[in-house]
Amino acid sequence: MKRADRLLNTPPYPFARWARHLEAARQRGLDVIRLDIGDPDMPPPDAVIDALCRSARQPEHHGYPGYRGLPALREAIAGYYERRFGVALDPDSEVVPLIGSKEGIVNMALACLDPGDLVLVPDPGYAPYTRGAVLAGARVHMLPLVGERDFLPDLYTIPADVADRAALMWLNYPNNPTGATADLPFLAGAVDFARRHSILLCHDAPYCDVTYDGYVAPSLLQVPGASEVAVEFNSLSKTFNMAGWRVGMAVGNAEALASLAQVKSNVDSGLFRPLQEAAVQALSAEPGWMQARNAVYRERLEMAVKGLTAAGLEASLPRAALYVWAQIPPGTDSETFALTLLEQTGVSLAPGSFFGPAGEGYVRLSVTAPTPRVREAMDRLGRFAG
Ligand SMILES: Cc1ncc(COP(=O)(O)O)c(C=O)c1O
């Protein structure tokens, strides 16, 4: 059977490989506690589930849903951006609903990159930024994120010829996997950089409402003029505990979004209508729901940081996102460390190397397991460290 050459440069998704280790551990009788992926364990608001069920009972809601998304969904997304960030969006030209933001991230690469184009990608970072570029035949220039710079890329050290050749740059704050945050002045610098070098700036912000201790994450589109050069990706997966529902959005630059919509109309047929109506309901959820949910994550994060630190890893509390990015003791690589931990205790953390070469030396712990399981995992980690 012929296999496309482009797959030669697209290795299997690292978590798909990790799934085999998890299966082996379970087969050996281990009680596996998965703290390796950011898959929310709590449900969405009840009203969202009710909206889905109500809509699904309508006999006329089961056909092809239309490529652009319901006007009501595009208006609800624009309404959310207005209320949450004070950003005004035209629901017709500046909003594209997505089948999860991962879909949009990869399709955006197909929409705006040609073979040989250059893409700037944070390292460590969410794998689809690189995978999308590779599937489009583009080349990747890594932007290292290091602790000494609070995991923000140093845009001034990007060689001028690289910046001038780049077609697209990815940023992601609040950040996966490091939990780092970026303030508006940093984002304004990135917009300025993108403008000077004619780069499409794509900011991925699915954790903007998973925040702690009063921190409020900005949108890139709050930077004046940002939508002249930028698109922001967002998602209901983490904001409303709806990862399995696959609802995301791309907002901002109308020209880039028209290209994305053109790819999508050739590839998918839009979101199931009841999902769109449930998403409209979610986007109008009252802030109290989010605060209560975030308080649960905050308690787990504190538990995790204490447990990791007691076990000899270096870790601190993030202001946002679902992750503790912990430095492992020297003398081993992150995949060996995580695999040994899994095989000896059943606790599964993500090796930092899964997120890029600069992730080596770290593991990522996600607090998306029930609180008693996080506590149990930290007890096991303590015994592992001896
Ligand atoms: C940084 C980042 N972007 C995008 C996504 C994908 O979200 P979605 O469920 O909307 O595809 C994730 C999921 O973990 C993520 O961490």
Tab-separated table of C-alpha atoms and ligand atoms in Angstrom:
chain	number	residue	atom	x	y	z
A	1	MET	CA	0.000	0.000	0.000
A	2	LYS	CA	1.419	3.395	-0.944
A	3	ARG	CA	2.062	5.813	1.912
A	4	ALA	CA	2.365	9.552	1.239
A	5	ASP	CA	5.880	10.942	1.533
A	6	ARG	CA	4.611	13.733	3.785
A	7	LEU	CA	3.992	11.141	6.512
A	8	LEU	CA	7.724	10.372	6.588
A	9	ASN	CA	8.183	13.686	8.381
A	10	THR	CA	5.038	13.310	10.485
A	11	PRO	CA	5.727	10.734	13.173
A	12	PRO	CA	2.744	9.344	15.099
A	13	TYR	CA	1.336	11.780	17.653
A	14	PRO	CA	3.495	11.314	20.810
A	15	PHE	CA	0.474	10.627	23.008
A	16	ALA	CA	-0.633	7.864	20.623
A	17	ARG	CA	2.758	6.209	21.287
A	18	TRP	CA	2.378	6.769	25.048
A	19	ALA	CA	-1.018	5.018	24.930
A	20	ARG	CA	0.814	1.745	24.266
A	21	HIS	CA	2.829	2.146	27.498
A	22	LEU	CA	-0.402	2.876	29.385
A	23	GLU	CA	-2.008	-0.248	27.969
A	24	ALA	CA	1.016	-2.366	28.923
A	25	ALA	CA	0.955	-0.958	32.468
A	26	ARG	CA	-2.758	-1.788	32.808
A	27	GLN	CA	-2.201	-5.292	31.475
A	28	ARG	CA	0.383	-5.796	34.209
A	29	GLY	CA	-2.388	-5.006	36.703
A	30	LEU	CA	-1.316	-1.453	37.610
A	31	ASP	CA	-3.995	1.049	38.637
A	32	VAL	CA	-2.998	3.821	36.221
A	33	ILE	CA	-3.583	7.468	37.235
A	34	ARG	CA	-3.453	9.601	34.114
A	35	LEU	CA	-2.048	13.037	34.780
A	36	ASP	CA	-0.426	13.193	31.342
A	37	ILE	CA	-3.100	14.791	29.151
A	38	GLY	CA	-5.214	17.902	29.604
A	39	ASP	CA	-8.594	16.258	29.302
A	40	PRO	CA	-11.059	17.920	31.746
A	41	ASP	CA	-12.651	15.357	34.079
A	42	MET	CA	-15.592	17.536	35.144
A	43	PRO	CA	-18.776	18.042	33.066
A	44	PRO	CA	-19.965	21.191	31.275
A	45	PRO	CA	-22.775	23.282	32.827
A	46	ASP	CA	-26.113	21.395	32.979
A	47	ALA	CA	-27.785	23.995	30.754
A	48	VAL	CA	-25.351	23.115	27.959
A	49	ILE	CA	-26.249	19.420	28.085
A	50	ASP	CA	-29.952	20.349	28.182
A	51	ALA	CA	-29.528	22.558	25.101
A	52	LEU	CA	-27.827	19.701	23.230
A	53	CYS	CA	-30.621	17.234	24.110
A	54	ARG	CA	-33.409	19.696	23.268
A	55	SER	CA	-31.905	20.471	19.886
A	56	ALA	CA	-31.124	16.825	19.093
A	57	ARG	CA	-34.844	16.000	19.569
A	58	GLN	CA	-35.808	18.295	16.706
A	59	PRO	CA	-36.320	16.095	13.616
A	60	GLU	CA	-35.036	18.812	11.275
A	61	HIS	CA	-31.692	19.215	13.121
A	62	HIS	CA	-29.962	16.120	11.755
A	63	GLY	CA	-28.997	17.203	8.259
A	64	TYR	CA	-25.753	18.699	7.027
A	65	PRO	CA	-25.215	21.739	9.192
A	66	GLY	CA	-23.804	24.292	6.722
A	67	TYR	CA	-20.187	25.327	6.299
A	68	ARG	CA	-20.042	28.677	8.030
A	69	GLY	CA	-21.772	27.804	11.279
A	70	LEU	CA	-25.139	29.079	12.503
A	71	PRO	CA	-25.370	32.897	12.593
A	72	ALA	CA	-26.401	32.473	16.251
A	73	LEU	CA	-23.112	30.706	17.034
A	74	ARG	CA	-20.970	33.285	15.235
A	75	GLU	CA	-22.873	36.034	17.070
A	76	ALA	CA	-22.423	34.243	20.426
A	77	ILE	CA	-18.656	33.992	19.795
A	78	ALA	CA	-18.511	37.700	18.915
A	79	GLY	CA	-20.597	38.471	22.025
A	80	TYR	CA	-18.186	36.486	24.208
A	81	TYR	CA	-15.173	38.385	22.788
A	82	GLU	CA	-16.950	41.699	23.379
A	83	ARG	CA	-17.921	40.902	26.995
A	84	ARG	CA	-14.752	39.092	27.984
A	85	PHE	CA	-12.080	41.174	26.211
A	86	GLY	CA	-13.823	44.309	24.933
A	87	VAL	CA	-12.949	43.152	21.398
A	88	ALA	CA	-15.508	43.875	18.642
A	89	LEU	CA	-15.717	41.217	15.895
A	90	ASP	CA	-17.833	41.115	12.756
A	91	PRO	CA	-19.651	37.749	13.087
A	92	ASP	CA	-19.779	37.417	9.277
A	93	SER	CA	-16.148	37.951	8.351
A	94	GLU	CA	-14.101	37.741	11.563
A	95	VAL	CA	-15.421	34.523	13.154
A	96	VAL	CA	-15.018	30.924	11.926
A	97	PRO	CA	-16.412	28.085	14.103
A	98	LEU	CA	-14.117	25.039	14.225
A	99	ILE	CA	-14.475	21.328	14.932
A	100	GLY	CA	-12.149	21.849	17.901
A	101	SER	CA	-9.237	24.245	17.653
A	102	LYS	CA	-6.789	21.443	16.743
A	103	GLU	CA	-8.629	21.065	13.443
A	104	GLY	CA	-8.353	24.789	12.754
A	105	ILE	CA	-4.672	24.931	13.709
A	106	VAL	CA	-3.729	22.257	11.168
A	107	ASN	CA	-6.100	23.548	8.473
A	108	MET	CA	-4.718	27.076	8.922
A	109	ALA	CA	-1.308	25.721	7.927
A	110	LEU	CA	-2.837	24.214	4.774
A	111	ALA	CA	-4.634	27.508	4.100
A	112	CYS	CA	-1.631	29.799	4.205
A	113	LEU	CA	1.576	27.822	3.681
A	114	ASP	CA	3.273	26.542	0.545
A	115	PRO	CA	6.022	23.912	0.396
A	116	GLY	CA	9.300	25.462	1.565
A	117	ASP	CA	7.656	28.307	3.557
A	118	LEU	CA	9.005	28.962	7.033
A	119	VAL	CA	6.969	28.817	10.254
A	120	LEU	CA	8.064	30.074	13.694
A	121	VAL	CA	6.957	27.648	16.400
A	122	PRO	CA	7.439	27.755	20.182
A	123	ASP	CA	9.552	24.966	21.700
A	124	PRO	CA	8.260	23.380	23.872
A	125	GLY	CA	4.823	23.704	22.337
A	126	TYR	CA	1.568	22.070	21.315
A	127	ALA	CA	2.540	19.522	18.635
A	128	PRO	CA	-0.037	20.458	15.916
A	129	TYR	CA	1.735	23.800	15.249
A	130	THR	CA	4.670	21.788	13.911
A	131	ARG	CA	2.613	18.947	12.487
A	132	GLY	CA	0.405	21.314	10.483
A	133	ALA	CA	3.479	23.006	9.027
A	134	VAL	CA	5.038	19.671	8.084
A	135	LEU	CA	1.812	18.410	6.457
A	136	ALA	CA	1.792	21.618	4.378
A	137	GLY	CA	5.400	20.928	3.309
A	138	ALA	CA	6.676	23.975	5.214
A	139	ARG	CA	9.820	24.217	7.334
A	140	VAL	CA	9.878	25.000	11.033
A	141	HIS	CA	12.131	27.387	12.956
A	142	MET	CA	11.886	26.733	16.695
A	143	LEU	CA	11.551	29.576	19.203
A	144	PRO	CA	12.986	28.262	22.486
A	145	LEU	CA	10.944	28.997	25.620
A	146	VAL	CA	13.205	28.957	28.667
A	147	GLY	CA	12.535	29.469	32.366
A	148	GLU	CA	14.989	32.380	32.606
A	149	ARG	CA	12.755	34.326	30.193
A	150	ASP	CA	9.490	33.209	31.843
A	151	PHE	CA	8.869	30.920	28.855
A	152	LEU	CA	8.366	33.849	26.468
A	153	PRO	CA	10.238	33.708	23.147
A	154	ASP	CA	12.934	36.317	22.593
A	155	LEU	CA	11.740	37.813	19.305
A	156	TYR	CA	14.808	40.077	19.114
A	157	THR	CA	17.179	37.124	18.755
A	158	ILE	CA	15.403	35.711	15.688
A	159	PRO	CA	17.869	36.250	12.822
A	160	ALA	CA	16.584	38.961	10.431
A	161	ASP	CA	16.707	36.646	7.393
A	162	VAL	CA	14.638	34.029	9.265
A	163	ALA	CA	12.075	36.653	10.316
A	164	ASP	CA	11.846	38.006	6.778
A	165	ARG	CA	11.329	34.550	5.272
A	166	ALA	CA	8.740	33.447	7.867
A	167	ALA	CA	5.116	33.284	6.709
A	168	LEU	CA	3.471	32.305	9.991
A	169	MET	CA	4.263	32.491	13.716
A	170	TRP	CA	2.525	30.576	16.512
A	171	LEU	CA	2.203	31.841	20.073
A	172	ASN	CA	0.181	30.261	22.876
A	173	TYR	CA	-0.634	32.014	26.162
A	174	PRO	CA	-1.635	30.909	28.758
A	175	ASN	CA	0.882	28.324	27.653
A	176	ASN	CA	0.782	24.588	27.238
A	177	PRO	CA	2.950	22.924	28.549
A	178	THR	CA	4.688	25.498	30.775
A	179	GLY	CA	1.674	27.260	32.347
A	180	ALA	CA	3.368	30.596	31.527
A	181	THR	CA	1.340	33.728	30.833
A	182	ALA	CA	1.990	36.728	28.576
A	183	ASP	CA	0.944	40.301	29.284
A	184	LEU	CA	-0.427	42.777	26.749
A	185	PRO	CA	2.905	44.614	26.215
A	186	PHE	CA	4.533	41.313	25.184
A	187	LEU	CA	1.630	40.543	22.824
A	188	ALA	CA	1.841	44.087	21.410
A	189	GLY	CA	5.560	43.461	20.694
A	190	ALA	CA	4.619	40.274	18.847
A	191	VAL	CA	2.033	42.135	16.735
A	192	ASP	CA	4.644	44.764	15.891
A	193	PHE	CA	7.166	42.021	14.965
A	194	ALA	CA	4.585	40.304	12.734
A	195	ARG	CA	3.734	43.581	11.027
A	196	ARG	CA	7.388	44.530	10.370
A	197	HIS	CA	8.146	41.121	8.826
A	198	SER	CA	4.783	40.509	7.064
A	199	ILE	CA	4.049	37.409	9.128
A	200	LEU	CA	0.599	36.035	9.906
A	201	LEU	CA	0.556	35.843	13.715
A	202	CYS	CA	-1.577	33.015	15.096
A	203	HIS	CA	-2.266	33.113	18.814
A	204	ASP	CA	-3.736	30.005	20.411
A	205	ALA	CA	-5.635	30.851	23.604
A	206	PRO	CA	-7.708	27.845	24.753
A	207	TYR	CA	-6.703	28.350	28.413
A	208	CYS	CA	-7.691	32.028	28.632
A	209	ASP	CA	-10.480	31.271	31.126
A	210	VAL	CA	-8.671	28.639	33.167
A	211	THR	CA	-6.965	31.084	35.519
A	212	TYR	CA	-6.197	31.429	39.228
A	213	ASP	CA	-5.695	33.899	42.042
A	214	GLY	CA	-7.415	36.765	40.238
A	215	TYR	CA	-5.285	36.557	37.082
A	216	VAL	CA	-7.191	37.645	33.942
A	217	ALA	CA	-5.614	36.516	30.659
A	218	PRO	CA	-5.688	38.979	27.746
A	219	SER	CA	-6.655	38.270	24.146
A	220	LEU	CA	-4.089	39.103	21.463
A	221	LEU	CA	-6.894	40.977	19.706
A	222	GLN	CA	-6.905	43.537	22.525
A	223	VAL	CA	-3.708	44.916	20.973
A	224	PRO	CA	-4.828	47.858	18.781
A	225	GLY	CA	-4.638	46.881	15.097
A	226	ALA	CA	-3.886	43.207	15.887
A	227	SER	CA	-6.532	41.876	13.519
A	228	GLU	CA	-4.630	43.444	10.587
A	229	VAL	CA	-1.971	40.737	11.041
A	230	ALA	CA	-3.362	38.162	13.465
A	231	VAL	CA	-5.821	35.375	14.071
A	232	GLU	CA	-6.666	34.000	17.512
A	233	PHE	CA	-7.713	30.393	18.056
A	234	ASN	CA	-9.924	29.535	20.979
A	235	SER	CA	-11.918	26.582	22.200
A	236	LEU	CA	-14.742	25.431	24.441
A	237	SER	CA	-12.733	22.320	25.397
A	238	LYS	CA	-11.054	23.699	28.515
A	239	THR	CA	-13.148	26.812	29.134
A	240	PHE	CA	-16.380	24.821	29.492
A	241	ASN	CA	-15.106	21.232	30.072
A	242	MET	CA	-16.221	20.277	26.545
A	243	ALA	CA	-13.117	18.587	25.095
A	244	GLY	CA	-15.074	15.695	23.578
A	245	TRP	CA	-17.658	17.965	21.974
A	246	ARG	CA	-15.123	19.432	19.519
A	247	VAL	CA	-16.123	23.066	19.356
A	248	GLY	CA	-13.556	25.772	18.704
A	249	MET	CA	-13.222	29.074	16.905
A	250	ALA	CA	-10.820	31.207	14.910
A	251	VAL	CA	-11.293	34.974	15.104
A	252	GLY	CA	-9.516	38.034	13.761
A	253	ASN	CA	-8.018	38.767	10.333
A	254	ALA	CA	-10.805	38.393	7.756
A	255	GLU	CA	-8.539	37.511	4.824
A	256	ALA	CA	-6.749	34.686	6.674
A	257	LEU	CA	-10.106	33.420	7.965
A	258	ALA	CA	-11.563	33.369	4.439
A	259	SER	CA	-8.655	31.119	3.367
A	260	LEU	CA	-9.214	28.864	6.386
A	261	ALA	CA	-12.946	28.661	5.619
A	262	GLN	CA	-12.132	27.738	2.000
A	263	VAL	CA	-9.975	24.786	3.129
A	264	LYS	CA	-12.619	23.717	5.614
A	265	SER	CA	-15.447	23.787	3.073
A	266	ASN	CA	-13.463	21.242	1.069
A	267	VAL	CA	-12.611	19.060	4.057
A	268	ASP	CA	-15.515	19.060	6.533
A	269	SER	CA	-19.209	19.868	6.614
A	270	GLY	CA	-19.453	21.900	9.799
A	271	LEU	CA	-20.552	21.187	13.356
A	272	PHE	CA	-23.667	19.127	14.175
A	273	ARG	CA	-26.422	21.688	14.779
A	274	PRO	CA	-27.248	20.569	18.371
A	275	LEU	CA	-23.558	21.050	19.253
A	276	GLN	CA	-23.697	24.570	17.868
A	277	GLU	CA	-26.811	25.377	19.889
A	278	ALA	CA	-25.209	23.929	23.025
A	279	ALA	CA	-22.113	26.040	22.329
A	280	VAL	CA	-24.294	29.162	22.158
A	281	GLN	CA	-25.630	28.221	25.598
A	282	ALA	CA	-22.098	27.623	26.968
A	283	LEU	CA	-20.818	30.971	25.734
A	284	SER	CA	-23.458	32.713	27.820
A	285	ALA	CA	-22.650	30.760	31.047
A	286	GLU	CA	-22.450	32.953	34.131
A	287	PRO	CA	-18.910	33.615	35.461
A	288	GLY	CA	-19.717	31.935	38.816
A	289	TRP	CA	-19.654	28.508	37.146
A	290	MET	CA	-16.129	29.118	35.839
A	291	GLN	CA	-14.855	30.441	39.172
A	292	ALA	CA	-16.092	27.355	41.035
A	293	ARG	CA	-14.505	25.045	38.435
A	294	ASN	CA	-11.205	26.928	38.537
A	295	ALA	CA	-11.152	26.678	42.349
A	296	VAL	CA	-11.146	22.871	42.014
A	297	TYR	CA	-8.152	22.983	39.637
A	298	ARG	CA	-6.373	25.452	41.938
A	299	GLU	CA	-6.632	23.049	44.896
A	300	ARG	CA	-5.278	20.176	42.779
A	301	LEU	CA	-2.423	22.314	41.441
A	302	GLU	CA	-1.325	23.165	44.976
A	303	MET	CA	-1.441	19.473	45.907
A	304	ALA	CA	0.613	18.603	42.808
A	305	VAL	CA	3.262	21.275	43.359
A	306	LYS	CA	3.718	20.135	46.983
A	307	GLY	CA	3.945	16.469	45.934
A	308	LEU	CA	6.382	17.096	43.063
A	309	THR	CA	8.598	19.338	45.183
A	310	ALA	CA	8.675	16.805	48.030
A	311	ALA	CA	9.739	14.182	45.468
A	312	GLY	CA	12.737	16.294	44.407
A	313	LEU	CA	11.344	17.949	41.256
A	314	GLU	CA	11.363	21.713	40.816
A	315	ALA	CA	7.858	23.063	40.360
A	316	SER	CA	5.849	26.205	40.994
A	317	LEU	CA	2.171	27.165	40.884
A	318	PRO	CA	1.024	28.510	37.498
A	319	ARG	CA	-1.357	31.473	37.172
A	320	ALA	CA	-3.303	29.742	34.391
A	321	ALA	CA	-3.884	26.525	32.387
A	322	LEU	CA	-4.064	22.972	33.687
A	323	TYR	CA	-0.423	22.100	34.063
A	324	VAL	CA	2.559	21.970	36.364
A	325	TRP	CA	5.769	22.063	34.317
A	326	ALA	CA	8.278	20.368	36.608
A	327	GLN	CA	12.025	20.026	36.231
A	328	ILE	CA	13.215	16.466	36.825
A	329	PRO	CA	16.378	15.661	38.782
A	330	PRO	CA	19.503	15.494	36.572
A	331	GLY	CA	20.839	12.157	35.343
A	332	THR	CA	17.947	10.885	33.232
A	333	ASP	CA	15.893	12.003	30.242
A	334	SER	CA	12.238	12.937	30.577
A	335	GLU	CA	10.806	9.927	28.740
A	336	THR	CA	12.861	7.450	30.796
A	337	PHE	CA	11.857	9.272	33.987
A	338	ALA	CA	8.143	9.250	33.082
A	339	LEU	CA	8.221	5.632	31.927
A	340	THR	CA	10.003	4.437	35.094
A	341	LEU	CA	7.467	6.345	37.186
A	342	LEU	CA	4.590	4.797	35.211
A	343	GLU	CA	5.964	1.264	35.450
A	344	GLN	CA	6.765	1.481	39.167
A	345	THR	CA	3.755	3.454	40.438
A	346	GLY	CA	1.062	3.622	37.735
A	347	VAL	CA	1.280	7.444	37.765
A	348	SER	CA	1.412	8.784	34.210
A	349	LEU	CA	3.036	12.187	33.585
A	350	ALA	CA	3.862	13.537	30.109
A	351	PRO	CA	7.569	13.544	29.195
A	352	GLY	CA	8.683	17.100	28.398
A	353	SER	CA	10.368	15.889	25.212
A	354	PHE	CA	6.876	15.202	23.766
A	355	PHE	CA	6.538	18.988	23.399
A	356	GLY	CA	9.831	19.579	21.567
A	357	PRO	CA	13.585	19.399	22.180
A	358	ALA	CA	13.520	22.289	24.696
A	359	GLY	CA	11.042	20.289	26.800
A	360	GLU	CA	13.788	17.824	27.695
A	361	GLY	CA	14.517	17.881	31.425
A	362	TYR	CA	10.866	18.465	32.331
A	363	VAL	CA	7.659	16.526	32.842
A	364	ARG	CA	4.138	17.953	32.551
A	365	LEU	CA	1.508	17.119	35.155
A	366	SER	CA	-2.105	17.834	34.250
A	367	VAL	CA	-4.649	18.307	37.047
A	368	THR	CA	-7.556	16.844	35.090
A	369	ALA	CA	-8.129	13.791	37.309
A	370	PRO	CA	-10.510	13.783	40.286
A	371	THR	CA	-8.970	15.391	43.399
A	372	PRO	CA	-8.640	12.124	45.403
A	373	ARG	CA	-6.762	10.584	42.444
A	374	VAL	CA	-4.346	13.531	42.315
A	375	ARG	CA	-3.771	13.080	46.074
A	376	GLU	CA	-3.212	9.328	45.607
A	377	ALA	CA	-0.776	10.032	42.729
A	378	MET	CA	1.237	12.403	44.933
A	379	ASP	CA	1.384	9.776	47.717
A	380	ARG	CA	2.727	7.241	45.222
A	381	LEU	CA	5.242	9.781	43.881
A	382	GLY	CA	6.476	10.363	47.440
A	383	ARG	CA	7.060	6.624	47.933
A	384	PHE	CA	8.761	6.420	44.467
A	385	ALA	CA	11.208	9.173	45.422
A	386	GLY	CA	11.918	7.246	48.588
B	1	LIG	C1	-2.392	24.813	23.349
B	1	LIG	C2	-3.535	24.009	22.866
B	1	LIG	N1	-4.169	24.382	21.749
B	1	LIG	C3	-5.205	23.683	21.263
B	1	LIG	C4	-5.647	22.555	21.911
B	1	LIG	C5	-6.773	21.763	21.278
B	1	LIG	O1	-7.977	22.074	21.755
B	1	LIG	P1	-9.289	21.536	21.032
B	1	LIG	O2	-9.870	20.543	21.972
B	1	LIG	O3	-10.129	22.752	20.864
B	1	LIG	O4	-8.908	20.933	19.740
B	1	LIG	C6	-5.020	22.106	23.065
B	1	LIG	C7	-5.467	20.874	23.710
B	1	LIG	O5	-4.894	20.359	24.619
B	1	LIG	C8	-3.934	22.865	23.554
B	1	LIG	O6	-3.278	22.494	24.657
